[in-house]
PDB file of C-alpha atoms in Angstrom:
ATOM      1  CA  MET A   1      57.453 135.909 157.247  1.00 60.00           C
ATOM      2  CA  LYS A   2      61.097 135.162 156.415  1.00 81.00           C
ATOM      3  CA  ASP A   3      60.825 134.503 152.690  1.00 91.00           C
ATOM      4  CA  THR A   4      63.943 136.386 151.472  1.00 96.00           C
ATOM      5  CA  THR A   5      67.167 134.622 150.475  1.00 97.00           C
ATOM      6  CA  LEU A   6      70.427 136.426 151.207  1.00 98.00           C
ATOM      7  CA  VAL A   7      73.109 135.634 148.622  1.00 97.00           C
ATOM      8  CA  VAL A   8      76.649 136.168 149.897  1.00 96.00           C
ATOM      9  CA  GLY A   9      79.140 136.168 147.041  1.00 93.00           C
ATOM     10  CA  ALA A  10      76.399 137.232 144.642  1.00 93.00           C
ATOM     11  CA  THR A  11      78.825 138.430 141.954  1.00 92.00           C
ATOM     12  CA  GLY A  12      80.932 135.242 141.894  1.00 93.00           C
ATOM     13  CA  ASN A  13      80.700 132.415 139.388  1.00 95.00           C
ATOM     14  CA  VAL A  14      78.307 130.366 141.538  1.00 97.00           C
ATOM     15  CA  GLY A  15      76.661 133.181 143.478  1.00 96.00           C
ATOM     16  CA  ALA A  16      75.635 135.013 140.307  1.00 95.00           C
ATOM     17  CA  GLN A  17      73.896 131.848 139.094  1.00 97.00           C
ATOM     18  CA  VAL A  18      72.156 131.426 142.454  1.00 98.00           C
ATOM     19  CA  ARG A  19      70.961 135.021 142.246  1.00 96.00           C
ATOM     20  CA  ARG A  20      69.572 134.559 138.722  1.00 96.00           C
ATOM     21  CA  LEU A  21      67.852 131.249 139.478  1.00 97.00           C
ATOM     22  CA  LEU A  22      66.153 132.712 142.549  1.00 97.00           C
ATOM     23  CA  VAL A  23      64.876 135.659 140.501  1.00 96.00           C
ATOM     24  CA  GLU A  24      63.610 133.285 137.788  1.00 96.00           C
ATOM     25  CA  ALA A  25      61.758 131.347 140.488  1.00 95.00           C
ATOM     26  CA  GLY A  26      60.133 134.552 141.737  1.00 95.00           C
ATOM     27  CA  ARG A  27      61.758 134.382 145.163  1.00 95.00           C
ATOM     28  CA  PRO A  28      62.820 137.600 146.952  1.00 95.00           C
ATOM     29  CA  VAL A  29      66.590 138.058 146.719  1.00 97.00           C
ATOM     30  CA  ARG A  30      68.925 140.212 148.759  1.00 97.00           C
ATOM     31  CA  ALA A  31      72.490 140.312 147.429  1.00 96.00           C
ATOM     32  CA  LEU A  32      75.375 141.156 149.746  1.00 95.00           C
ATOM     33  CA  SER A  33      78.287 143.076 148.298  1.00 89.00           C
ATOM     34  CA  ARG A  34      81.127 145.296 149.462  1.00 87.00           C
ATOM     35  CA  ASP A  35      80.343 147.681 146.611  1.00 83.00           C
ATOM     36  CA  VAL A  36      77.325 149.486 145.219  1.00 71.00           C
ATOM     37  CA  HIS A  37      75.650 147.763 142.260  1.00 79.00           C
ATOM     38  CA  PRO A  38      73.170 149.042 139.695  1.00 76.00           C
ATOM     39  CA  GLU A  39      69.507 148.301 140.188  1.00 84.00           C
ATOM     40  CA  GLU A  40      68.464 144.832 139.055  1.00 89.00           C
ATOM     41  CA  ALA A  41      64.908 143.553 138.748  1.00 91.00           C
ATOM     42  CA  GLY A  42      64.058 141.232 141.610  1.00 92.00           C
ATOM     43  CA  VAL A  43      67.293 141.889 143.526  1.00 95.00           C
ATOM     44  CA  GLU A  44      67.883 144.142 146.511  1.00 95.00           C
ATOM     45  CA  TRP A  45      71.589 144.947 146.735  1.00 95.00           C
ATOM     46  CA  VAL A  46      72.927 145.634 150.239  1.00 94.00           C
ATOM     47  CA  ARG A  47      76.370 146.537 151.494  1.00 92.00           C
ATOM     48  CA  GLY A  48      78.161 144.163 153.825  1.00 93.00           C
ATOM     49  CA  ASP A  49      81.472 142.488 154.456  1.00 94.00           C
ATOM     50  CA  LEU A  50      82.074 139.199 156.271  1.00 96.00           C
ATOM     51  CA  THR A  51      85.378 140.557 157.582  1.00 94.00           C
ATOM     52  CA  ALA A  52      83.236 143.102 159.448  1.00 95.00           C
ATOM     53  CA  PRO A  53      80.546 140.744 160.816  1.00 96.00           C
ATOM     54  CA  GLU A  54      78.465 143.525 162.360  1.00 96.00           C
ATOM     55  CA  THR A  55      77.585 144.696 158.830  1.00 95.00           C
ATOM     56  CA  LEU A  56      75.809 141.372 158.278  1.00 96.00           C
ATOM     57  CA  ILE A  57      73.236 141.926 161.024  1.00 96.00           C
ATOM     58  CA  PRO A  58      70.947 144.504 159.306  1.00 95.00           C
ATOM     59  CA  THR A  59      70.996 142.527 156.036  1.00 95.00           C
ATOM     60  CA  LEU A  60      69.260 139.540 157.687  1.00 96.00           C
ATOM     61  CA  ASP A  61      65.882 141.151 158.414  1.00 95.00           C
ATOM     62  CA  GLY A  62      63.204 138.936 156.838  1.00 95.00           C
ATOM     63  CA  VAL A  63      65.806 136.418 155.663  1.00 96.00           C
ATOM     64  CA  GLY A  64      65.033 132.717 156.033  1.00 95.00           C
ATOM     65  CA  ALA A  65      67.776 131.291 153.811  1.00 97.00           C
ATOM     66  CA  VAL A  66      71.400 132.216 153.098  1.00 98.00           C
ATOM     67  CA  PHE A  67      73.733 131.120 150.318  1.00 98.00           C
ATOM     68  CA  LEU A  68      77.194 131.536 151.826  1.00 98.00           C
ATOM     69  CA  VAL A  69      80.567 131.835 150.116  1.00 98.00           C
ATOM     70  CA  TRP A  70      83.595 132.539 152.303  1.00 97.00           C
ATOM     71  CA  PRO A  71      85.642 135.407 150.812  1.00 93.00           C
ATOM     72  CA  GLY A  72      89.225 134.206 151.362  1.00 91.00           C
ATOM     73  CA  LEU A  73      91.639 131.998 153.270  1.00 92.00           C
ATOM     74  CA  ASP A  74      91.427 134.085 156.473  1.00 94.00           C
ATOM     75  CA  THR A  75      88.793 132.562 158.801  1.00 96.00           C
ATOM     76  CA  GLU A  76      89.342 134.969 161.703  1.00 96.00           C
ATOM     77  CA  HIS A  77      85.699 136.090 161.666  1.00 97.00           C
ATOM     78  CA  ALA A  78      84.080 132.746 160.780  1.00 98.00           C
ATOM     79  CA  ARG A  79      82.806 131.994 164.276  1.00 98.00           C
ATOM     80  CA  GLU A  80      81.279 135.440 164.717  1.00 98.00           C
ATOM     81  CA  VAL A  81      79.540 135.223 161.337  1.00 98.00           C
ATOM     82  CA  ALA A  82      78.295 131.704 162.120  1.00 98.00           C
ATOM     83  CA  GLY A  83      76.944 132.896 165.462  1.00 97.00           C
ATOM     84  CA  ILE A  84      75.003 135.712 163.795  1.00 97.00           C
ATOM     85  CA  LEU A  85      73.471 133.297 161.282  1.00 97.00           C
ATOM     86  CA  ALA A  86      72.558 130.848 164.044  1.00 97.00           C
ATOM     87  CA  GLU A  87      70.838 133.577 166.070  1.00 96.00           C
ATOM     88  CA  ARG A  88      68.688 134.494 163.056  1.00 93.00           C
ATOM     89  CA  ASP A  89      67.707 130.820 162.581  1.00 91.00           C
ATOM     90  CA  ALA A  90      68.402 130.983 158.835  1.00 93.00           C
ATOM     91  CA  HIS A  91      69.009 127.879 156.706  1.00 97.00           C
ATOM     92  CA  VAL A  92      72.546 128.237 155.332  1.00 98.00           C
ATOM     93  CA  ALA A  93      73.869 126.544 152.190  1.00 98.00           C
ATOM     94  CA  TYR A  94      77.638 126.844 152.457  1.00 98.00           C
ATOM     95  CA  LEU A  95      79.766 126.463 149.315  1.00 98.00           C
ATOM     96  CA  SER A  96      82.443 124.073 150.547  1.00 98.00           C
ATOM     97  CA  SER A  97      84.997 121.589 149.198  1.00 97.00           C
ATOM     98  CA  ALA A  98      84.894 117.863 148.529  1.00 95.00           C
ATOM     99  CA  GLY A  99      88.614 117.814 149.283  1.00 92.00           C
ATOM    100  CA  ILE A 100      88.066 118.048 153.045  1.00 95.00           C
ATOM    101  CA  ASP A 101      89.363 114.961 154.852  1.00 93.00           C
ATOM    102  CA  ASP A 102      87.203 114.496 157.948  1.00 94.00           C
ATOM    103  CA  GLY A 103      89.777 112.088 159.354  1.00 92.00           C
ATOM    104  CA  ARG A 104      92.435 114.786 159.699  1.00 90.00           C
ATOM    105  CA  ASP A 105      92.785 117.423 162.398  1.00 87.00           C
ATOM    106  CA  GLU A 106      94.660 119.591 159.903  1.00 90.00           C
ATOM    107  CA  GLN A 107      93.932 119.613 156.182  1.00 90.00           C
ATOM    108  CA  ALA A 108      96.705 119.069 153.630  1.00 81.00           C
ATOM    109  CA  ASP A 109      96.306 122.416 151.845  1.00 85.00           C
ATOM    110  CA  PRO A 110      95.174 125.951 152.739  1.00 87.00           C
ATOM    111  CA  ILE A 111      91.949 125.942 150.707  1.00 91.00           C
ATOM    112  CA  ASN A 112      90.537 122.818 152.337  1.00 93.00           C
ATOM    113  CA  ALA A 113      91.767 124.047 155.726  1.00 94.00           C
ATOM    114  CA  MET A 114      89.715 127.213 155.264  1.00 97.00           C
ATOM    115  CA  HIS A 115      86.569 125.309 154.232  1.00 98.00           C
ATOM    116  CA  ALA A 116      86.925 122.856 157.131  1.00 97.00           C
ATOM    117  CA  GLU A 117      87.212 125.730 159.604  1.00 97.00           C
ATOM    118  CA  VAL A 118      84.113 127.515 158.259  1.00 98.00           C
ATOM    119  CA  GLU A 119      82.120 124.256 158.338  1.00 98.00           C
ATOM    120  CA  ARG A 120      83.253 123.684 161.919  1.00 97.00           C
ATOM    121  CA  ALA A 121      82.231 127.216 162.907  1.00 98.00           C
ATOM    122  CA  LEU A 122      78.760 126.770 161.425  1.00 98.00           C
ATOM    123  CA  ASP A 123      78.247 123.364 163.025  1.00 97.00           C
ATOM    124  CA  GLU A 124      79.413 124.456 166.474  1.00 97.00           C
ATOM    125  CA  SER A 125      77.274 127.599 166.353  1.00 97.00           C
ATOM    126  CA  GLY A 126      74.114 125.545 165.968  1.00 96.00           C
ATOM    127  CA  ALA A 127      73.322 127.103 162.578  1.00 95.00           C
ATOM    128  CA  LYS A 128      70.998 125.141 160.293  1.00 95.00           C
ATOM    129  CA  ALA A 129      73.614 124.487 157.642  1.00 97.00           C
ATOM    130  CA  THR A 130      73.943 122.330 154.557  1.00 98.00           C
ATOM    131  CA  HIS A 131      77.514 121.999 153.346  1.00 98.00           C
ATOM    132  CA  LEU A 132      77.802 121.753 149.569  1.00 98.00           C
ATOM    133  CA  ARG A 133      81.081 119.888 149.227  1.00 98.00           C
ATOM    134  CA  CYS A 134      82.057 120.421 145.612  1.00 98.00           C
ATOM    135  CA  THR A 135      84.782 119.019 143.426  1.00 96.00           C
ATOM    136  CA  SER A 136      86.727 121.518 141.288  1.00 94.00           C
ATOM    137  CA  PHE A 137      84.794 124.203 139.422  1.00 97.00           C
ATOM    138  CA  ALA A 138      84.963 124.260 135.639  1.00 97.00           C
ATOM    139  CA  ALA A 139      85.090 128.054 136.074  1.00 97.00           C
ATOM    140  CA  SER A 140      88.655 127.679 137.336  1.00 95.00           C
ATOM    141  CA  LEU A 141      89.609 127.066 133.687  1.00 97.00           C
ATOM    142  CA  LEU A 142      88.937 130.733 132.977  1.00 97.00           C
ATOM    143  CA  GLU A 143      92.467 131.245 134.299  1.00 94.00           C
ATOM    144  CA  TRP A 144      93.613 129.658 131.028  1.00 96.00           C
ATOM    145  CA  ALA A 145      91.592 132.049 128.837  1.00 97.00           C
ATOM    146  CA  ASP A 146      94.535 134.115 127.554  1.00 97.00           C
ATOM    147  CA  GLN A 147      96.575 130.974 126.893  1.00 96.00           C
ATOM    148  CA  ILE A 148      93.673 129.326 125.085  1.00 97.00           C
ATOM    149  CA  ARG A 149      93.441 132.306 122.762  1.00 97.00           C
ATOM    150  CA  GLU A 150      97.171 131.934 122.080  1.00 96.00           C
ATOM    151  CA  GLY A 151      96.809 128.197 121.410  1.00 97.00           C
ATOM    152  CA  LEU A 152      99.109 126.992 124.216  1.00 97.00           C
ATOM    153  CA  VAL A 153      98.166 126.151 127.801  1.00 96.00           C
ATOM    154  CA  ARG A 154     101.138 125.786 130.148  1.00 94.00           C
ATOM    155  CA  ASP A 155     100.474 124.221 133.553  1.00 91.00           C
ATOM    156  CA  VAL A 156     101.727 121.593 135.981  1.00 90.00           C
ATOM    157  CA  PHE A 157     100.521 117.999 136.274  1.00 90.00           C
ATOM    158  CA  GLY A 158      98.940 117.444 132.891  1.00 93.00           C
ATOM    159  CA  GLU A 159      97.701 114.030 134.063  1.00 94.00           C
ATOM    160  CA  ALA A 160      95.977 115.439 137.157  1.00 91.00           C
ATOM    161  CA  ARG A 161      92.314 114.429 137.001  1.00 93.00           C
ATOM    162  CA  ARG A 162      89.369 116.488 138.183  1.00 93.00           C
ATOM    163  CA  THR A 163      85.611 115.955 137.984  1.00 96.00           C
ATOM    164  CA  LEU A 164      84.781 119.515 137.006  1.00 97.00           C
ATOM    165  CA  LEU A 165      81.464 121.036 138.047  1.00 98.00           C
ATOM    166  CA  HIS A 166      79.474 123.533 136.001  1.00 98.00           C
ATOM    167  CA  GLU A 167      78.588 126.448 138.271  1.00 98.00           C
ATOM    168  CA  ARG A 168      74.946 126.241 137.198  1.00 98.00           C
ATOM    169  CA  ASP A 169      74.648 122.714 138.611  1.00 98.00           C
ATOM    170  CA  ILE A 170      75.971 123.894 141.980  1.00 98.00           C
ATOM    171  CA  ALA A 171      73.553 126.816 141.947  1.00 98.00           C
ATOM    172  CA  GLU A 172      70.584 124.594 141.082  1.00 98.00           C
ATOM    173  CA  VAL A 173      71.379 122.311 144.005  1.00 98.00           C
ATOM    174  CA  ALA A 174      71.743 125.287 146.350  1.00 98.00           C
ATOM    175  CA  VAL A 175      68.455 126.864 145.251  1.00 97.00           C
ATOM    176  CA  ARG A 176      66.547 123.592 145.631  1.00 97.00           C
ATOM    177  CA  VAL A 177      68.076 122.872 149.038  1.00 97.00           C
ATOM    178  CA  LEU A 178      67.248 126.337 150.346  1.00 96.00           C
ATOM    179  CA  GLY A 179      63.822 126.474 148.724  1.00 94.00           C
ATOM    180  CA  GLU A 180      62.739 123.118 150.129  1.00 92.00           C
ATOM    181  CA  GLY A 181      64.427 123.575 153.499  1.00 89.00           C
ATOM    182  CA  ALA A 182      65.983 120.171 152.930  1.00 90.00           C
ATOM    183  CA  HIS A 183      69.258 118.458 153.889  1.00 96.00           C
ATOM    184  CA  ARG A 184      69.894 120.548 156.992  1.00 95.00           C
ATOM    185  CA  GLY A 185      72.900 119.263 158.885  1.00 95.00           C
ATOM    186  CA  GLU A 186      74.092 117.266 155.881  1.00 97.00           C
ATOM    187  CA  ARG A 187      77.240 117.333 153.775  1.00 98.00           C
ATOM    188  CA  LEU A 188      76.232 116.947 150.128  1.00 98.00           C
ATOM    189  CA  LEU A 189      78.994 115.698 147.826  1.00 98.00           C
ATOM    190  CA  LEU A 190      78.768 117.264 144.362  1.00 98.00           C
ATOM    191  CA  SER A 191      80.799 116.324 141.300  1.00 98.00           C
ATOM    192  CA  GLY A 192      80.808 116.732 137.564  1.00 97.00           C
ATOM    193  CA  PRO A 193      79.985 113.796 135.268  1.00 97.00           C
ATOM    194  CA  THR A 194      83.443 112.299 134.732  1.00 96.00           C
ATOM    195  CA  PRO A 195      87.099 112.709 135.750  1.00 96.00           C
ATOM    196  CA  LEU A 196      89.235 114.471 133.119  1.00 97.00           C
ATOM    197  CA  THR A 197      92.974 115.043 133.030  1.00 96.00           C
ATOM    198  CA  GLN A 198      94.162 118.569 132.347  1.00 95.00           C
ATOM    199  CA  VAL A 199      95.365 117.394 128.927  1.00 97.00           C
ATOM    200  CA  GLU A 200      91.852 116.080 128.204  1.00 97.00           C
ATOM    201  CA  GLN A 201      90.317 119.337 129.425  1.00 97.00           C
ATOM    202  CA  VAL A 202      92.396 121.314 126.937  1.00 98.00           C
ATOM    203  CA  ARG A 203      91.441 118.916 124.130  1.00 98.00           C
ATOM    204  CA  ILE A 204      87.714 119.266 124.902  1.00 98.00           C
ATOM    205  CA  ILE A 205      88.008 123.048 125.017  1.00 98.00           C
ATOM    206  CA  ALA A 206      89.791 123.091 121.652  1.00 97.00           C
ATOM    207  CA  ASP A 207      87.337 120.659 120.026  1.00 97.00           C
ATOM    208  CA  THR A 208      84.297 122.538 121.328  1.00 98.00           C
ATOM    209  CA  LEU A 209      85.631 125.896 120.161  1.00 97.00           C
ATOM    210  CA  GLY A 210      86.827 124.424 116.876  1.00 97.00           C
ATOM    211  CA  THR A 211      90.348 125.731 117.375  1.00 96.00           C
ATOM    212  CA  ARG A 212      93.829 124.354 118.024  1.00 97.00           C
ATOM    213  CA  VAL A 213      95.156 124.405 121.576  1.00 97.00           C
ATOM    214  CA  ARG A 214      97.888 122.212 123.026  1.00 96.00           C
ATOM    215  CA  PHE A 215      99.063 121.530 126.578  1.00 96.00           C
ATOM    216  CA  GLU A 216     102.638 121.951 127.765  1.00 95.00           C
ATOM    217  CA  GLU A 217     103.911 120.733 131.140  1.00 92.00           C
ATOM    218  CA  VAL A 218     105.477 123.416 133.364  1.00 89.00           C
ATOM    219  CA  PRO A 219     108.392 122.543 135.718  1.00 90.00           C
ATOM    220  CA  LEU A 220     107.418 122.703 139.380  1.00 89.00           C
ATOM    221  CA  ASP A 221     110.151 125.223 140.180  1.00 90.00           C
ATOM    222  CA  GLU A 222     108.635 127.607 137.635  1.00 87.00           C
ATOM    223  CA  LEU A 223     105.267 127.246 139.363  1.00 85.00           C
ATOM    224  CA  ARG A 224     106.853 127.853 142.754  1.00 91.00           C
ATOM    225  CA  SER A 225     108.497 131.051 141.515  1.00 90.00           C
ATOM    226  CA  HIS A 226     105.234 132.281 140.016  1.00 85.00           C
ATOM    227  CA  MET A 227     103.245 131.603 143.202  1.00 87.00           C
ATOM    228  CA  ARG A 228     105.878 133.311 145.369  1.00 92.00           C
ATOM    229  CA  SER A 229     105.638 136.376 143.123  1.00 92.00           C
ATOM    230  CA  GLU A 230     101.884 136.416 143.856  1.00 88.00           C
ATOM    231  CA  GLY A 231     102.530 136.412 147.602  1.00 90.00           C
ATOM    232  CA  TRP A 232     101.989 132.736 148.468  1.00 89.00           C
ATOM    233  CA  GLU A 233     103.861 131.366 151.486  1.00 88.00           C
ATOM    234  CA  ASP A 234     106.155 128.380 150.837  1.00 88.00           C
ATOM    235  CA  ALA A 235     104.138 126.054 153.095  1.00 85.00           C
ATOM    236  CA  ASP A 236     100.930 126.887 151.211  1.00 83.00           C
ATOM    237  CA  ILE A 237     102.654 126.438 147.850  1.00 87.00           C
ATOM    238  CA  GLU A 238     103.838 122.967 148.816  1.00 87.00           C
ATOM    239  CA  GLY A 239     100.367 122.136 150.113  1.00 81.00           C
ATOM    240  CA  MET A 240      98.794 123.051 146.773  1.00 79.00           C
ATOM    241  CA  ILE A 241     101.432 121.086 144.829  1.00 85.00           C
ATOM    242  CA  THR A 242     100.776 118.056 147.034  1.00 84.00           C
ATOM    243  CA  ALA A 243      97.047 118.360 146.376  1.00 80.00           C
ATOM    244  CA  TYR A 244      97.556 118.459 142.596  1.00 81.00           C
ATOM    245  CA  ALA A 245     100.036 115.581 142.698  1.00 84.00           C
ATOM    246  CA  ALA A 246      97.399 113.498 144.491  1.00 81.00           C
ATOM    247  CA  MET A 247      95.005 114.104 141.586  1.00 80.00           C
ATOM    248  CA  VAL A 248      97.404 112.202 139.325  1.00 86.00           C
ATOM    249  CA  GLU A 249      97.412 109.099 141.501  1.00 80.00           C
ATOM    250  CA  ALA A 250      94.057 109.012 143.264  1.00 79.00           C
ATOM    251  CA  GLU A 251      90.749 107.864 141.808  1.00 82.00           C
ATOM    252  CA  GLN A 252      88.586 110.964 141.394  1.00 86.00           C
ATOM    253  CA  PRO A 253      85.041 110.731 142.745  1.00 89.00           C
ATOM    254  CA  VAL A 254      81.810 110.850 140.776  1.00 96.00           C
ATOM    255  CA  TRP A 255      78.597 111.220 142.780  1.00 97.00           C
ATOM    256  CA  ASP A 256      74.939 111.249 141.728  1.00 97.00           C
ATOM    257  CA  THR A 257      73.989 114.183 143.987  1.00 98.00           C
ATOM    258  CA  VAL A 258      73.374 116.713 141.207  1.00 98.00           C
ATOM    259  CA  GLU A 259      71.021 114.378 139.348  1.00 98.00           C
ATOM    260  CA  ARG A 260      69.300 113.211 142.533  1.00 97.00           C
ATOM    261  CA  ILE A 261      68.488 116.762 143.627  1.00 97.00           C
ATOM    262  CA  THR A 262      67.971 118.593 140.327  1.00 97.00           C
ATOM    263  CA  GLY A 263      66.508 115.745 138.260  1.00 97.00           C
ATOM    264  CA  HIS A 264      69.126 115.977 135.496  1.00 97.00           C
ATOM    265  CA  PRO A 265      72.708 114.709 135.099  1.00 97.00           C
ATOM    266  CA  PRO A 266      75.545 117.161 135.745  1.00 98.00           C
ATOM    267  CA  LEU A 267      76.512 119.266 132.750  1.00 98.00           C
ATOM    268  CA  GLY A 268      79.668 118.260 130.870  1.00 98.00           C
ATOM    269  CA  LEU A 269      82.731 120.350 130.142  1.00 98.00           C
ATOM    270  CA  ASP A 270      81.684 120.830 126.501  1.00 98.00           C
ATOM    271  CA  ARG A 271      78.473 122.526 127.666  1.00 98.00           C
ATOM    272  CA  TRP A 272      80.480 124.726 130.047  1.00 98.00           C
ATOM    273  CA  VAL A 273      82.775 125.782 127.187  1.00 98.00           C
ATOM    274  CA  LEU A 274      79.785 126.738 125.036  1.00 98.00           C
ATOM    275  CA  ASP A 275      78.325 128.755 127.925  1.00 97.00           C
ATOM    276  CA  HIS A 276      81.652 130.613 128.255  1.00 97.00           C
ATOM    277  CA  GLU A 277      82.590 130.842 124.587  1.00 97.00           C
ATOM    278  CA  ALA A 278      82.789 134.631 124.735  1.00 96.00           C
ATOM    279  CA  ASP A 279      85.240 134.413 127.638  1.00 95.00           C
ATOM    280  CA  LEU A 280      87.501 131.910 125.904  1.00 95.00           C
ATOM    281  CA  ARG A 281      87.709 133.176 122.319  1.00 88.00           C
TER     282      ARG A 281
END
């Protein structure tokens, strides 16, 4: 009987929540990692790497469901991984992006291009996949942690709006989808409760922590220089800037998917801040 769930990306913000929720539900969990991890009740840690697809094969014995996170922008091995999952007839919940434009042959930025390619690989392989198309993660705000402690967040596009998702809501949807074997072949659109500008995000963080933090707009050329220093290619930099600029102008989506599947409304940013207070203070 294939009653084990394989969690790929089990140490990430969402994957760690998926792992914990499965253990709480008493479901057998196998966690894939490149590294060795200490023993954990209810979790079998196994070594594997999606960039070496052959290492995935032995981890799938007895597995009926897979939570899948793709590890980077390089999709060279996506079709081989998808083929392996299809052969094992596992139900896959793939952590994808709501920013994918199905009307385009090529996506506007590298992150959505990667997600679109992995989705395509899964679909064409015949894998039983559910694509969890998520808006931005609230966990991305952890990049501001040092600045929050200093009382000044510097970033571009202060008026860019995002409907931020708490990672626990994504995990709850994934666990229910995999546990019920539901929504195979579907693209589920997940969002947080309300669109917030980056300025509003900083205000909510400050109010929830009871501290003073202000937002300062960064010139785009400063951002470009910083991203180049981190190894980004110019075309990818411009793609990301275009994506953020669109968040200023475009209406940001709010969907009822989290509430429909989990039975409760999506968690707000204030709740996320409280859950990550130790990371932000």
